[in-house]
Short mmCIF file of C-alpha atoms and ligand atoms in Angstrom, two decimals:
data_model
loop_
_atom_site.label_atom_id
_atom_site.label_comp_id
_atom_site.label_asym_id
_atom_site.label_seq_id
_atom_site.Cartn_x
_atom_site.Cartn_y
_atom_site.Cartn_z
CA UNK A 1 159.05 232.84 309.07
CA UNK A 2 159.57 233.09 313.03
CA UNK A 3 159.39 236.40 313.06
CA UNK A 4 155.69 236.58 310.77
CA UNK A 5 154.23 234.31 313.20
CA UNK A 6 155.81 236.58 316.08
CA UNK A 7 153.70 239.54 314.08
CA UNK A 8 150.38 237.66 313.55
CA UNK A 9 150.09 236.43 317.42
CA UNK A 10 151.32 240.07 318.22
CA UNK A 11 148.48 241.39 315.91
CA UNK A 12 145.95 238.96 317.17
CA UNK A 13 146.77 239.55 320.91
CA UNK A 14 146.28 243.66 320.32
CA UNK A 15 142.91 242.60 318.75
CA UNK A 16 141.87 240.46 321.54
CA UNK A 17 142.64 243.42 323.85
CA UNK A 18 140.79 245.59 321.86
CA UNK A 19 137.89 243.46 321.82
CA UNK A 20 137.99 243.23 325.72
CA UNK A 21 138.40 246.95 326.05
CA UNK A 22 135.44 247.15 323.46
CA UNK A 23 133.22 244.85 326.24
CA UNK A 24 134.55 246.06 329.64
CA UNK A 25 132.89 250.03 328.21
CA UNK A 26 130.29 248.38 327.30
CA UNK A 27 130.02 246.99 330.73
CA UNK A 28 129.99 250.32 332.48
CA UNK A 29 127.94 251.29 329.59
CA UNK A 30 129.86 254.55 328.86
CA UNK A 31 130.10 254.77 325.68
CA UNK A 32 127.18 256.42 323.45
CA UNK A 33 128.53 255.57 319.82
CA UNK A 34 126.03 257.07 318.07
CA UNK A 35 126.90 260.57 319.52
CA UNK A 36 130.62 259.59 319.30
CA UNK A 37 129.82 259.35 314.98
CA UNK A 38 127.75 262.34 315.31
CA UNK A 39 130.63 264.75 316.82
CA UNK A 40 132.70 263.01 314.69
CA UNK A 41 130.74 263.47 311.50
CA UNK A 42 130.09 266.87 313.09
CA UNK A 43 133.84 268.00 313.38
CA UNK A 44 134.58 266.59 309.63
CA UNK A 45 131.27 268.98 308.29
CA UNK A 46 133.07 271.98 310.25
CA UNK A 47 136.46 271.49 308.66
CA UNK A 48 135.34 270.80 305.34
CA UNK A 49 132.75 274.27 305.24
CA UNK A 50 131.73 275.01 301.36
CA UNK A 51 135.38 274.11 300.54
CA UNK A 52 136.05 270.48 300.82
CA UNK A 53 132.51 269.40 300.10
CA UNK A 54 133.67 266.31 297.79
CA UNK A 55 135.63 265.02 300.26
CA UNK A 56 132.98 265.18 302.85
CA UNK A 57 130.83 263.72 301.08
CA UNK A 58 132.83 260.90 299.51
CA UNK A 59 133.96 259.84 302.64
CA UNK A 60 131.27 261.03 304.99
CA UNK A 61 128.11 260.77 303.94
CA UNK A 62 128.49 258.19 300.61
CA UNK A 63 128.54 254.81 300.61
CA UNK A 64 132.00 253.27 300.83
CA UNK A 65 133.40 250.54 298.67
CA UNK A 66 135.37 248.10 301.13
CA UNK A 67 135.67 244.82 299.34
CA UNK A 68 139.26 243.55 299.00
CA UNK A 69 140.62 243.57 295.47
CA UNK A 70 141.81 240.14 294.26
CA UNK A 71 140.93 239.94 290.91
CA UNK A 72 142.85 239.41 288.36
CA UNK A 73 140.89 240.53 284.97
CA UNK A 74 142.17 242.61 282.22
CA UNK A 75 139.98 245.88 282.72
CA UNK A 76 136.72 246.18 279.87
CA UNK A 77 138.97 249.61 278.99
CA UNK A 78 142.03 247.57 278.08
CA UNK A 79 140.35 244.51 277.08
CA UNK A 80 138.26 246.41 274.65
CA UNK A 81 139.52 249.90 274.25
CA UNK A 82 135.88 251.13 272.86
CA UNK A 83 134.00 250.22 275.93
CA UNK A 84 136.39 253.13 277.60
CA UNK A 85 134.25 256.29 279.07
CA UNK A 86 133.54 259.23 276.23
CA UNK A 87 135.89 261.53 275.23
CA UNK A 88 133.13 263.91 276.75
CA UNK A 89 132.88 262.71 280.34
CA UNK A 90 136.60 263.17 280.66
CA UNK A 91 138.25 265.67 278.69
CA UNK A 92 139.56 268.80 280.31
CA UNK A 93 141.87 271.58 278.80
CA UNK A 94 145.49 271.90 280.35
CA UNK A 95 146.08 274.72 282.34
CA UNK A 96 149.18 276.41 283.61
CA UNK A 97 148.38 276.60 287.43
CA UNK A 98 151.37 278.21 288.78
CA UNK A 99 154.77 279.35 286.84
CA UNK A 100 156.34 275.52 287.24
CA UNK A 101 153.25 273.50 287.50
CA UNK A 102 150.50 272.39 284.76
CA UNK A 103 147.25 270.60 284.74
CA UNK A 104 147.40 267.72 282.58
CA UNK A 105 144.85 265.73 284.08
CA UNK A 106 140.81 265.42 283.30
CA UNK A 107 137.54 266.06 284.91
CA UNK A 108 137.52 263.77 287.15
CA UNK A 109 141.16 262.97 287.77
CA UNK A 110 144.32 264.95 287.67
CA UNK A 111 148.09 264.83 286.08
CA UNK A 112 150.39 267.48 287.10
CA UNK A 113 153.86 268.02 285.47
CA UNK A 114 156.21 270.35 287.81
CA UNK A 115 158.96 271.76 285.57
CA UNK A 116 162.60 272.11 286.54
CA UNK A 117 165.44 273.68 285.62
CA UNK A 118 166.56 269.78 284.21
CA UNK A 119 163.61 268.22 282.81
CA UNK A 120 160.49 267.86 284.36
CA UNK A 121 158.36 265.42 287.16
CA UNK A 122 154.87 264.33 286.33
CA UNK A 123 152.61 263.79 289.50
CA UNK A 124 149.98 260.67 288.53
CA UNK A 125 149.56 259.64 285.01
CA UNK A 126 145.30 258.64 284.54
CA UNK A 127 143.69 256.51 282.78
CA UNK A 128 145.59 254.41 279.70
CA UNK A 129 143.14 255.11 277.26
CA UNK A 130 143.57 259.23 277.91
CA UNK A 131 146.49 259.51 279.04
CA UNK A 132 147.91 259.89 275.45
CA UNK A 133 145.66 262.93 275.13
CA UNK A 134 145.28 264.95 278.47
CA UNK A 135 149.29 264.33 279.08
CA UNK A 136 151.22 263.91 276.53
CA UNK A 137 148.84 265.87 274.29
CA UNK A 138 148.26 268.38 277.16
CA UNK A 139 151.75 268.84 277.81
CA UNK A 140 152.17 269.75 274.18
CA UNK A 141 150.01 271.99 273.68
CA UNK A 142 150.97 274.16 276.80
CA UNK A 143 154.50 273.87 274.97
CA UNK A 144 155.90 271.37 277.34
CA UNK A 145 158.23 268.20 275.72
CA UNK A 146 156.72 265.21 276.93
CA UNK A 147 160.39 263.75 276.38
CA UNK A 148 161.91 265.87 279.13
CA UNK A 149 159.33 263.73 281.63
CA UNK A 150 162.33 262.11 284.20
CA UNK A 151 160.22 261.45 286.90
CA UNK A 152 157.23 259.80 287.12
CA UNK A 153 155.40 259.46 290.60
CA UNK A 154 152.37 257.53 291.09
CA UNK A 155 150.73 258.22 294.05
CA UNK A 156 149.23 254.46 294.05
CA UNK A 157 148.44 251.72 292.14
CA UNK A 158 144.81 252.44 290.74
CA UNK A 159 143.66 252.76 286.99
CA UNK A 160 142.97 256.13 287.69
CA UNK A 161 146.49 256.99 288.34
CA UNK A 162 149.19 254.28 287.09
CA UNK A 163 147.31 254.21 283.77
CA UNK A 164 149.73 256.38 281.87
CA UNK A 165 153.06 255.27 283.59
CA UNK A 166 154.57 252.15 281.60
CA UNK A 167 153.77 254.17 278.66
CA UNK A 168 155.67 257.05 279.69
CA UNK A 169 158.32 254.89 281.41
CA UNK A 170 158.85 252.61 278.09
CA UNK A 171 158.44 255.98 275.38
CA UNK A 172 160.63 258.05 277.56
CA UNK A 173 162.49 256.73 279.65
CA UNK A 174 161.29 258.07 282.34
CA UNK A 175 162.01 257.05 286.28
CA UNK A 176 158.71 255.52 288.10
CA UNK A 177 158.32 256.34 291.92
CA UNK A 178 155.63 254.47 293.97
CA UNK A 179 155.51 252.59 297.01
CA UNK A 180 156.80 249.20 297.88
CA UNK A 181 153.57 247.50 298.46
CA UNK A 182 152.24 248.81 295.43
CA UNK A 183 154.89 247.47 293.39
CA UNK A 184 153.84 244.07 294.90
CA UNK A 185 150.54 244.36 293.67
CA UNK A 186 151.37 245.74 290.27
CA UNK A 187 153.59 242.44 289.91
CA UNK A 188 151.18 240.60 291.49
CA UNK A 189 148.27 240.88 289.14
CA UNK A 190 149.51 241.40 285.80
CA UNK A 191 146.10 240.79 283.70
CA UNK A 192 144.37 243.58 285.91
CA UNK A 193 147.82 246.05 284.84
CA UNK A 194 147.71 245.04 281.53
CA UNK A 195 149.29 248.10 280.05
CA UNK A 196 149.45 250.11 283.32
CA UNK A 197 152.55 248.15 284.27
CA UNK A 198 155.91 249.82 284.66
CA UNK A 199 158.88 247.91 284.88
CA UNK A 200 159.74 247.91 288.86
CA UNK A 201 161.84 251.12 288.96
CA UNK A 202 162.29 253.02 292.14
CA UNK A 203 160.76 252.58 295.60
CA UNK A 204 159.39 255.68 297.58
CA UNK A 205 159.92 255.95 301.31
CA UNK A 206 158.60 258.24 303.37
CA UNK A 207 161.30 261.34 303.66
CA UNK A 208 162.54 260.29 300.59
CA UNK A 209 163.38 263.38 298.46
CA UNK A 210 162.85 263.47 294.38
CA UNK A 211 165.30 265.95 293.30
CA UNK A 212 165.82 267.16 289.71
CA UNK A 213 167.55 270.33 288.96
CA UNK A 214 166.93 272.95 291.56
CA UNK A 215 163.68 271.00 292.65
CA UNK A 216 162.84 268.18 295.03
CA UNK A 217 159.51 266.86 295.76
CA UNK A 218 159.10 264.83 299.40
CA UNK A 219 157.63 261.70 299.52
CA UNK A 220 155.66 261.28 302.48
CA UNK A 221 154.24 257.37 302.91
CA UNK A 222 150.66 257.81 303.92
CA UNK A 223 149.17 253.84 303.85
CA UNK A 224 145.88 253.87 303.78
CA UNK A 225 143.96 254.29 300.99
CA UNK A 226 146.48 251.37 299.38
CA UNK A 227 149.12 249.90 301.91
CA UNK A 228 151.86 251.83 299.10
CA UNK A 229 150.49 254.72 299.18
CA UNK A 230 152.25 257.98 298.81
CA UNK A 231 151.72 261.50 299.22
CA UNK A 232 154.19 264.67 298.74
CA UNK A 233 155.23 267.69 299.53
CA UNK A 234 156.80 270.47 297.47
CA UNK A 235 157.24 274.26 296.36
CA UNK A 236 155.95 275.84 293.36
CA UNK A 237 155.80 279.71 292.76
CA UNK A 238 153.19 282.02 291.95
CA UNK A 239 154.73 285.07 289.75
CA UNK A 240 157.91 284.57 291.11
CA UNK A 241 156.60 284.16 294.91
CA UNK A 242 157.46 280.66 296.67
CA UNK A 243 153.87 278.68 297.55
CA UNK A 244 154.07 275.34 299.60
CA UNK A 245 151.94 272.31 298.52
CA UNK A 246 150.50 269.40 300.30
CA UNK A 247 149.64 266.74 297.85
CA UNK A 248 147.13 263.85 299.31
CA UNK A 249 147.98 260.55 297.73
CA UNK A 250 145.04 258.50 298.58
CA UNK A 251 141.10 259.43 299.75
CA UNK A 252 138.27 256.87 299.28
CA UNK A 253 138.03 254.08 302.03
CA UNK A 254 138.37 251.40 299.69
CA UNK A 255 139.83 248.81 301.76
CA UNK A 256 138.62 246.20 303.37
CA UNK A 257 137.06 247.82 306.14
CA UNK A 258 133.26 245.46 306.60
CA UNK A 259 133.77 244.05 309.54
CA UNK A 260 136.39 245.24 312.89
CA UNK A 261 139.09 243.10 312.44
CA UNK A 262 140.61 244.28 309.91
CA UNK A 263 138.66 247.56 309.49
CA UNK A 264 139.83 248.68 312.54
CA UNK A 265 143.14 248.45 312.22
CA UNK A 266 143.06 249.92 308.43
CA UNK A 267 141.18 252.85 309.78
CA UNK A 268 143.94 253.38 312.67
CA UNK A 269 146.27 253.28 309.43
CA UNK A 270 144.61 255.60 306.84
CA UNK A 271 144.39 258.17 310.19
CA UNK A 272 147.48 257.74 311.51
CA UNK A 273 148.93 258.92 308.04
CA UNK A 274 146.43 261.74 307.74
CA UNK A 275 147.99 262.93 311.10
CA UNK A 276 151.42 262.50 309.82
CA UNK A 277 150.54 264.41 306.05
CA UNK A 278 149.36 267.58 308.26
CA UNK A 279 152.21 267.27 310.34
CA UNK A 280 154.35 267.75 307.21
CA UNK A 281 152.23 270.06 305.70
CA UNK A 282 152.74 272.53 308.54
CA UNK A 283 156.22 272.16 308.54
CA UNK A 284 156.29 272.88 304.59
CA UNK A 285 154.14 275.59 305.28
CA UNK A 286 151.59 274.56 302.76
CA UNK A 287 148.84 276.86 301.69
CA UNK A 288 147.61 274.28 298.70
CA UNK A 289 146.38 271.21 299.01
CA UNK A 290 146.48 269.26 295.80
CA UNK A 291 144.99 266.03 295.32
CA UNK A 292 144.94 263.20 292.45
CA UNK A 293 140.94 263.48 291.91
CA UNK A 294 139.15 266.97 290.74
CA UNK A 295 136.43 266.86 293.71
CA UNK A 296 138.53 266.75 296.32
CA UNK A 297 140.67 269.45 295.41
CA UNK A 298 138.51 271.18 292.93
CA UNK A 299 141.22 271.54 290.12
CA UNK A 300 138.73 271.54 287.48
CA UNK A 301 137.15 274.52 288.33
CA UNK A 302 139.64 276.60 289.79
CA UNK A 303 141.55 276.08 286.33
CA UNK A 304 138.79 277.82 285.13
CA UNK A 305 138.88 280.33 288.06
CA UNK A 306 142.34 280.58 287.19
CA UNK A 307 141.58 281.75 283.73
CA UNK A 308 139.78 284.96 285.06
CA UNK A 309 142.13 285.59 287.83
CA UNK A 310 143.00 289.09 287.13
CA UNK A 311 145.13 290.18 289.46
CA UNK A 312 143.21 288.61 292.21
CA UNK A 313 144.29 285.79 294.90
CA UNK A 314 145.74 282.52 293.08
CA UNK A 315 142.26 280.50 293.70
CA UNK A 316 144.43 277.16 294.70
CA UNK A 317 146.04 279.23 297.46
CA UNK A 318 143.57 278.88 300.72
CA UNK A 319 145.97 279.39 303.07
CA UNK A 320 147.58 277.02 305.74
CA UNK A 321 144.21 276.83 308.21
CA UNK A 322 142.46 275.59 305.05
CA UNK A 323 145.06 272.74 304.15
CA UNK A 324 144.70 271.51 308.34
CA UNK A 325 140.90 271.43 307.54
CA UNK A 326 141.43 269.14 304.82
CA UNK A 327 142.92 266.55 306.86
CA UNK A 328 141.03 267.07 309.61
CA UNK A 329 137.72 266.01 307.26
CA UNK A 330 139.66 262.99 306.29
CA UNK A 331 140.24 262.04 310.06
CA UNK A 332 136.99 262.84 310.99
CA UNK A 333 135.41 261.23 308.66
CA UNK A 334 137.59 257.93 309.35
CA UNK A 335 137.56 257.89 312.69
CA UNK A 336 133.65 258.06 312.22
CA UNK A 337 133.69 255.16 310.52
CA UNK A 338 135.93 253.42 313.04
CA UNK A 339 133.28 254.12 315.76
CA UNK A 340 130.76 252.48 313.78
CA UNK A 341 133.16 249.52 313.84
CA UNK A 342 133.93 249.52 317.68
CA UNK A 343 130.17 249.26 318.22
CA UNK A 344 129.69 246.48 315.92
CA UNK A 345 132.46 244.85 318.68
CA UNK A 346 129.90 245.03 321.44
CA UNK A 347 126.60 245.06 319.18
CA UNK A 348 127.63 242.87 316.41
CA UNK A 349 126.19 244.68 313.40
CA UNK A 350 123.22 242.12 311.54
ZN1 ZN B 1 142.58 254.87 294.35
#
């Protein structure tokens, strides 16, 4: 208990000395925040080029979602399974993307099972009411068993990606991976994971490596996005060749980010692990950047790419410059929104 209340006054005194640093620019009047978010917004455009356009836009120029979550409903989906989205606004065909990893995701969100040489390790799991179809459906018809799923990591604790995971934890047997803190809130709010709730199974730490057969995924903790959440890195090959992948756990600012104290703070957090993703990115040497939602990464259409490759350039494969840019649109884009945030600390916004 001590030691909280050490934390809090420690948190509370950095804030207060923020907020005095905030006033004494303001005082020499140095600081021109509106061309502070411009560069910023500026540097995020020029990372992202034609190639990360859904990520600048969800997190540059759209609206952001920044309430904190404390509901505790059962979802319309679960609650009434035909209120769920149409088959049509979801459904994708499974692809084989490189020779040990396969789209079984959507449209709009992604599944990926990497195959080993002892079973295989599914990467996010969707939605619950098509998760049955795109994965284990998906899996089958690109002649994978969904029973040799031994791993299942979820990169956080959203719909969109635990969906699938007490299912495939409770048919299969198979091992769930996520983050401590999103454990908490899984446990914490069982009518809103009604369904979407795996028993509490193993806890990812950053460093910590998934290995199964001659493979091993890294986790990477990148808190952010969710306080749990977790992003990875691993190898896959293209026709034999070895190709290094950066896989982003968490995009959207959707937490609580209104007002300076805590937004702030949570922006300092969601860059800090950007910064720390590209850090292991470059060490991995990644030239892919995967992500869990189709327009940041643009899975859905290069699976179709894919299809007409030829023997042309694999179309996930940008190179590592490319995978930087990616993160550096995610910082940019946050630490614009942060500056918006330190002026609201001398110009309190209305
Ligand atoms: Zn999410």
């Amino acid at each position: 208990m001590k030691s909280h209340l050490t934390g809090i006054v420690m948190v509370s005194a950095l804030v207060a000395a923020a907020i005095a640093d905030a006033y004494a620019l303001q005082g020499s009047s140095v600081r021109d925040f509106d061309a502070e978010i411009r560069t910023a917004m500026q540097s995020a455009k020029t990372a992202a080029d034609v190639e990360f356009l859904g990520t600048l836009s969800r997190l540059c120029l759209l609206p952001q979602s920044s309430t904190e979550d404390t509901f505790d409903n059962v979802p319309a989906f679960v609650a009434k399974p035909s209120s769920a989205p149409a088959r049509e606004t979801w459904y994708a065909d499974p692809a084989r993307v490189f020779d040990n990893l396969y789209f079984v995701g959507g449209k709009v969100h992604s599944a990926w099972a990497l195959t080993t040489s002892d079973g295989i390790i599914l990467i996010d799991t969707i939605f619950p009411y098509n998760s049955e179809e795109l994965i284990v459906g998906g899996m089958r018809k690109l002649g994978l068993d969904p029973k040799n799923i031994k791993y299942v990591l979820i990169s956080h604790a959203h719909a969109d990606h635990i969906g699938g995971a007490e299912m495939l934890q409770s048919r299969y047997g198979a091992h769930v991976v996520m983050g401590a803190a999103d454990w908490d809130v899984v446990a914490k709010y069982p009518n809103r994971y009604k369904t979407m709730a795996p028993k509490r199974d193993i806890v990812g730490t950053d460093g910590m490596k998934i290995t199964l057969g001659e493979t091993a995924v890294t986790i990477w903790a990148t808190p952010g996005h969710t306080p749990g959440t977790l992003s990875y890195t691993f190898t896959v090959f293209d026709r034999g060749r070895p190709v290094h992948v950066a896989y982003s756990g968490g995009t959207a600012f959707n937490f609580p980010n209104r007002t300076p104290d805590p937004g702030i703070r949570n922006f300092q957090t969601y860059i800090d692990s950007q910064k720390h993703m590209a850090a292991q990115a470059a060490a991995t040497g990644a030239t892919v950047i995967l992500s869990n939602h189709s327009e940041f990464d643009n899975a859905y259409n290069k699976n179709r790419m894919l299809a007409g490759r030829g023997n042309g350039p694999h179309p996930y494969e940008l190179g590592t410059d490319w995978v930087q840019r990616y993160f550096q649109v995610m910082q940019n884009c946050a630490r614009a929104a942060q500056i918006g945030l330190e002026r609201d600390l001398v110009r309190p916004a209305k």
